[in-house]
Tab-separated table of C-alpha atoms in Angstrom:
chain	number	residue	atom	x	y	z
A	29	MET	CA	-7.147	11.814	2.635
A	30	LEU	CA	-5.871	9.985	-0.567
A	31	LEU	CA	-7.975	7.671	-1.571
A	32	ILE	CA	-5.701	5.000	-3.339
A	33	PRO	CA	-6.576	2.568	-5.722
A	34	ALA	CA	-4.866	-0.909	-5.298
A	35	ILE	CA	-3.584	-2.634	-8.631
A	36	ASP	CA	-2.546	-6.251	-7.583
A	37	LEU	CA	-0.525	-8.060	-10.531
A	38	LYS	CA	-0.404	-11.364	-10.447
A	39	ASP	CA	1.303	-13.228	-13.838
A	40	GLY	CA	0.632	-9.844	-15.816
A	41	HIS	CA	-3.331	-9.362	-14.891
A	42	CYS	CA	-4.925	-7.445	-12.328
A	43	VAL	CA	-6.281	-9.431	-9.207
A	44	ARG	CA	-7.769	-9.576	-5.603
A	45	LEU	CA	-6.569	-11.555	-3.045
A	46	LYS	CA	-8.479	-12.601	-0.013
A	47	GLN	CA	-6.067	-12.729	2.876
A	48	GLY	CA	-3.090	-12.947	0.977
A	49	ASP	CA	-3.708	-16.239	-0.338
A	50	MET	CA	-2.732	-16.593	-3.741
A	51	ASP	CA	-4.838	-19.487	-4.066
A	52	GLN	CA	-7.727	-17.466	-3.462
A	53	ALA	CA	-7.459	-14.932	-6.312
A	54	THR	CA	-10.157	-12.972	-8.403
A	55	THR	CA	-9.485	-11.570	-11.906
A	56	PHE	CA	-10.598	-8.353	-12.087
A	57	GLY	CA	-8.876	-7.446	-15.636
A	58	GLU	CA	-6.496	-8.321	-18.198
A	59	ASP	CA	-5.092	-5.037	-19.078
A	60	PRO	CA	-3.398	-2.966	-15.865
A	61	ALA	CA	-2.603	-0.007	-18.012
A	62	ALA	CA	-6.200	0.434	-18.354
A	63	MET	CA	-7.098	-0.451	-15.335
A	64	ALA	CA	-4.774	2.242	-13.816
A	65	LEU	CA	-6.408	4.910	-16.321
A	66	ARG	CA	-10.009	4.055	-15.408
A	67	TRP	CA	-8.861	4.860	-11.708
A	68	VAL	CA	-7.069	8.263	-12.619
A	69	GLU	CA	-10.393	9.068	-14.576
A	70	GLN	CA	-12.438	8.683	-11.675
A	71	GLY	CA	-10.110	11.122	-9.242
A	72	ALA	CA	-7.396	9.054	-7.901
A	73	ARG	CA	-4.078	10.764	-7.136
A	74	ARG	CA	-1.550	8.241	-6.340
A	75	LEU	CA	-1.789	4.671	-7.226
A	76	HIS	CA	-0.960	1.089	-5.279
A	77	LEU	CA	1.061	-1.482	-7.129
A	78	VAL	CA	1.572	-5.163	-5.952
A	79	ASP	CA	3.781	-7.656	-7.457
A	80	LEU	CA	2.153	-10.660	-6.112
A	81	ASN	CA	4.428	-13.032	-8.027
A	82	GLY	CA	7.269	-11.072	-7.064
A	83	ALA	CA	6.088	-10.695	-3.178
A	84	PHE	CA	6.179	-14.451	-3.264
A	85	ALA	CA	9.475	-15.293	-5.637
A	86	GLY	CA	11.692	-12.478	-3.593
A	87	LYS	CA	12.398	-10.509	-6.856
A	88	PRO	CA	10.724	-8.724	-9.782
A	89	GLN	CA	8.164	-11.006	-11.932
A	90	ASN	CA	5.718	-8.120	-13.891
A	91	PHE	CA	8.510	-5.635	-14.101
A	92	ALA	CA	6.212	-5.563	-17.894
A	93	ALA	CA	2.895	-5.030	-16.439
A	94	ILE	CA	4.312	-1.734	-14.144
A	95	LYS	CA	6.131	-0.310	-16.988
A	96	SER	CA	3.118	0.095	-19.215
A	97	ILE	CA	0.827	1.342	-15.872
A	98	LEU	CA	3.928	4.260	-15.632
A	99	ALA	CA	3.779	5.055	-19.126
A	100	ALA	CA	-0.195	5.103	-19.217
A	101	VAL	CA	-0.750	7.502	-16.014
A	102	GLY	CA	2.616	9.835	-16.960
A	103	GLU	CA	4.727	11.619	-13.979
A	104	ASP	CA	1.628	13.458	-12.708
A	105	ILE	CA	0.065	10.960	-10.391
A	106	PRO	CA	2.394	9.288	-8.545
A	107	VAL	CA	2.747	5.819	-8.578
A	108	GLN	CA	4.307	3.521	-5.292
A	109	LEU	CA	4.617	-0.679	-5.651
A	110	GLY	CA	5.803	-3.192	-3.216
A	111	GLY	CA	6.524	-6.930	-3.527
A	112	GLY	CA	9.696	-8.747	-3.918
A	113	ILE	CA	12.178	-5.818	-3.483
A	114	ARG	CA	14.962	-7.060	-2.070
A	115	ASP	CA	18.177	-5.173	-2.930
A	116	LEU	CA	19.049	-1.177	-3.340
A	117	ASP	CA	19.437	-2.568	-7.850
A	118	THR	CA	15.871	-3.175	-8.100
A	119	ILE	CA	14.813	0.106	-6.421
A	120	GLU	CA	17.110	1.923	-8.358
A	121	LYS	CA	15.598	-0.139	-11.406
A	122	TYR	CA	11.832	0.789	-10.814
A	123	ILE	CA	12.893	4.543	-9.347
A	124	ASP	CA	14.405	5.146	-12.914
A	125	ALA	CA	11.720	3.537	-14.994
A	126	GLY	CA	9.268	6.141	-13.447
A	127	LEU	CA	8.135	4.603	-10.134
A	128	ARG	CA	7.753	7.656	-7.353
A	129	TYR	CA	7.822	5.086	-4.136
A	130	VAL	CA	9.170	2.274	-3.702
A	131	ILE	CA	7.193	-0.379	-0.441
A	132	LEU	CA	9.695	-2.325	1.337
A	133	GLY	CA	7.998	-5.065	3.731
A	134	THR	CA	9.594	-8.176	4.526
A	135	ALA	CA	12.659	-7.154	3.799
A	136	ALA	CA	12.972	-3.774	6.233
A	137	VAL	CA	11.784	-6.166	8.859
A	138	LYS	CA	14.327	-8.701	8.163
A	139	ASP	CA	17.330	-6.915	7.039
A	140	ALA	CA	17.441	-3.370	8.873
A	141	LEU	CA	20.719	-2.345	7.466
A	142	PHE	CA	19.428	-2.533	3.736
A	143	LEU	CA	16.505	-0.037	4.961
A	144	LYS	CA	18.970	1.825	6.183
A	145	ASP	CA	21.065	2.003	2.721
A	146	ALA	CA	17.804	2.475	0.616
A	147	CYS	CA	16.968	5.346	2.970
A	148	SER	CA	20.008	7.000	2.526
A	149	ALA	CA	20.632	6.082	-1.537
A	150	PHE	CA	17.022	7.116	-2.287
A	151	GLY	CA	15.372	9.210	0.201
A	152	GLY	CA	12.265	10.610	-0.412
A	153	HIS	CA	11.213	7.223	-2.312
A	154	ILE	CA	10.634	4.560	0.350
A	155	ILE	CA	8.168	3.626	2.242
A	156	VAL	CA	7.650	0.818	4.404
A	157	GLY	CA	4.559	-1.575	4.851
A	158	LEU	CA	3.864	-2.676	8.107
A	159	ASP	CA	1.597	-5.539	7.881
A	160	ALA	CA	-0.024	-6.638	11.371
A	161	LYS	CA	-2.409	-8.890	13.324
A	162	ASP	CA	-3.664	-7.719	17.070
A	163	GLY	CA	-0.294	-5.346	17.052
A	164	LYS	CA	2.482	-8.181	15.794
A	165	VAL	CA	4.175	-7.623	12.868
A	166	ALA	CA	4.002	-10.195	9.992
A	167	THR	CA	6.184	-11.353	7.560
A	168	ASP	CA	6.938	-13.086	4.050
A	169	GLY	CA	3.752	-12.530	2.550
A	170	TRP	CA	1.703	-12.918	6.374
A	171	SER	CA	2.812	-16.502	6.928
A	172	LYS	CA	4.779	-15.437	9.833
A	173	LEU	CA	3.946	-13.633	12.723
A	174	THR	CA	6.983	-11.650	14.540
A	175	GLY	CA	7.105	-10.902	17.684
A	176	HIS	CA	7.599	-7.211	16.883
A	177	GLU	CA	4.804	-4.520	18.095
A	178	VAL	CA	3.602	-2.088	15.098
A	179	VAL	CA	4.690	1.074	16.692
A	180	ASP	CA	8.249	0.176	18.273
A	181	LEU	CA	9.043	-0.795	14.698
A	182	GLY	CA	7.415	2.425	12.883
A	183	LYS	CA	9.465	4.919	15.330
A	184	LYS	CA	12.909	3.063	14.645
A	185	TYR	CA	12.027	3.380	10.838
A	186	GLU	CA	11.005	6.677	11.349
A	187	ASP	CA	14.490	7.635	12.795
A	188	TYR	CA	15.770	5.430	9.549
A	189	GLY	CA	14.370	8.745	7.331
A	190	VAL	CA	11.605	6.361	5.995
A	191	GLU	CA	8.770	8.592	3.954
A	192	SER	CA	5.629	7.395	5.327
A	193	ILE	CA	3.997	3.547	7.043
A	194	ILE	CA	1.554	1.762	5.234
A	195	TYR	CA	-0.550	-0.213	7.666
A	196	THR	CA	-1.961	-2.953	7.386
A	197	ASP	CA	-4.221	-5.417	9.276
A	198	ILE	CA	-3.986	-8.638	8.180
A	199	GLY	CA	-6.657	-9.995	9.807
A	200	ARG	CA	-9.143	-7.807	8.063
A	201	ASP	CA	-7.747	-7.160	4.157
A	202	GLY	CA	-10.212	-8.389	1.472
A	203	MET	CA	-12.556	-9.283	3.679
A	204	LEU	CA	-14.652	-5.850	3.684
A	205	SER	CA	-15.174	-5.802	6.933
A	206	GLY	CA	-13.877	-2.153	7.919
A	207	ILE	CA	-10.601	-0.351	8.774
A	208	ASN	CA	-9.177	-0.840	12.167
A	209	ILE	CA	-9.280	2.709	12.982
A	210	GLU	CA	-8.272	2.379	16.177
A	211	ALA	CA	-4.735	0.972	15.369
A	212	THR	CA	-3.952	3.090	12.523
A	213	VAL	CA	-4.368	6.058	14.780
A	214	ARG	CA	-2.554	4.706	17.595
A	215	LEU	CA	0.223	4.620	15.372
A	216	ALA	CA	0.192	7.695	13.655
A	217	GLN	CA	-0.372	9.281	16.847
A	218	ALA	CA	3.039	7.553	17.788
A	219	LEU	CA	4.653	9.158	14.967
A	220	SER	CA	5.362	12.098	12.666
A	221	ILE	CA	5.557	10.976	9.303
A	222	PRO	CA	2.240	10.288	7.457
A	223	VAL	CA	0.403	7.009	8.172
A	224	ILE	CA	-1.537	5.087	5.128
A	225	ALA	CA	-4.822	2.645	6.276
A	226	SER	CA	-5.276	-0.607	4.343
A	227	GLY	CA	-6.629	-3.674	4.860
A	228	GLY	CA	-10.660	-4.561	5.067
A	229	LEU	CA	-11.892	-0.808	3.567
A	230	SER	CA	-15.641	-1.349	2.989
A	231	ASP	CA	-17.758	0.956	2.597
A	232	LEU	CA	-18.203	5.260	2.389
A	233	ALA	CA	-18.299	4.789	6.493
A	234	ASP	CA	-15.123	4.025	6.561
A	235	ILE	CA	-13.969	6.753	4.102
A	236	GLU	CA	-15.780	9.447	6.949
A	237	ARG	CA	-14.348	7.626	9.693
A	238	LEU	CA	-11.006	8.291	8.599
A	239	CYS	CA	-11.380	11.416	7.342
A	240	ALA	CA	-12.222	12.325	10.851
A	241	VAL	CA	-8.638	11.250	11.919
A	242	GLU	CA	-6.471	12.681	9.223
A	243	ASP	CA	-5.570	15.536	11.758
A	244	GLU	CA	-3.719	12.925	13.667
A	245	GLY	CA	-1.452	11.875	10.701
A	246	VAL	CA	-3.475	9.577	9.117
A	247	GLU	CA	-2.566	10.766	5.114
A	248	GLY	CA	-4.464	8.000	2.888
A	249	VAL	CA	-6.072	4.759	2.481
A	250	ILE	CA	-5.448	1.878	0.454
A	251	CYS	CA	-8.770	1.036	-1.609
A	252	GLY	CA	-8.732	-2.592	-3.222
A	253	ARG	CA	-11.950	-5.580	-3.207
A	254	ALA	CA	-14.510	-2.920	-2.527
A	255	ILE	CA	-13.933	-0.748	-5.059
A	256	TYR	CA	-13.856	-3.383	-7.643
A	257	SER	CA	-16.838	-5.614	-5.995
A	258	GLY	CA	-18.383	-1.780	-6.358
A	259	ASP	CA	-19.242	-2.159	-2.464
A	260	LEU	CA	-17.464	1.420	-2.877
A	261	ASP	CA	-18.094	4.251	-5.777
A	262	PHE	CA	-14.393	5.568	-6.040
A	263	ALA	CA	-15.059	8.509	-7.668
A	264	ALA	CA	-17.460	9.401	-4.892
A	265	ALA	CA	-15.887	8.424	-1.994
A	266	GLN	CA	-12.796	10.931	-3.149
A	267	ALA	CA	-15.123	13.729	-3.914
A	268	ARG	CA	-16.527	13.328	-0.327
A	269	ALA	CA	-12.879	12.851	1.401
A	270	ASP	CA	-11.778	16.289	-0.231
A	271	GLU	CA	-15.531	17.704	0.653
A	272	LEU	CA	-14.769	16.130	4.258
A	273	GLY	CA	-10.912	17.675	4.437
A	274	GLU	CA	-12.130	20.971	3.069
A	275	ALA	CA	-14.892	21.384	5.979
A	276	GLY	CA	-12.024	20.357	8.306
């Protein structure tokens, strides 16, 4: 089970939002590269970046900070990024800079042709982020709820050739209320590509519950507010996940 620390970038700083609200941002660090190295030193084997300004602007806004992270962690640590990625040129720019995975969210839901083209041009590098509430997919920084069912879209994107799906329960994100295990497993069981859980991770018990369903296709979990607030000790949690993985 991969525990993937999230580094959310706003105006070049590391922040956390509460339920995707840019007005409810808590700054956790002024140096994104130092933050990335902190998690790698604690055992992180992948990093999850979000360009928050980019997500709202629809184009990259924190490229300098992202490049500094990529330079700091090197090629051995895969880095994935979402936020404001709306065209193939942007994907190419990021991959050329050393990014391993590009996460498409709103753009994937709204423009199936773009997603198909991205998977065709950059096979193995495209992850789709599905943000949902009560099983329905949301777009535009979570401000719009669509009529699309998560499982239906997941199956369609699997056919397109996406690498994996990040499933976020937006009702829980940033609230430390626990991962929606049931909904995550339902999606993972319907697909043959890996699913990464996101939204609401609160403590070690969540990690243990996720490890119990790893065989269903849940590859990892995004770790956000809990590792910044101290509710979850990241190094101890990854060690516990590895221990459970070996036991399984």
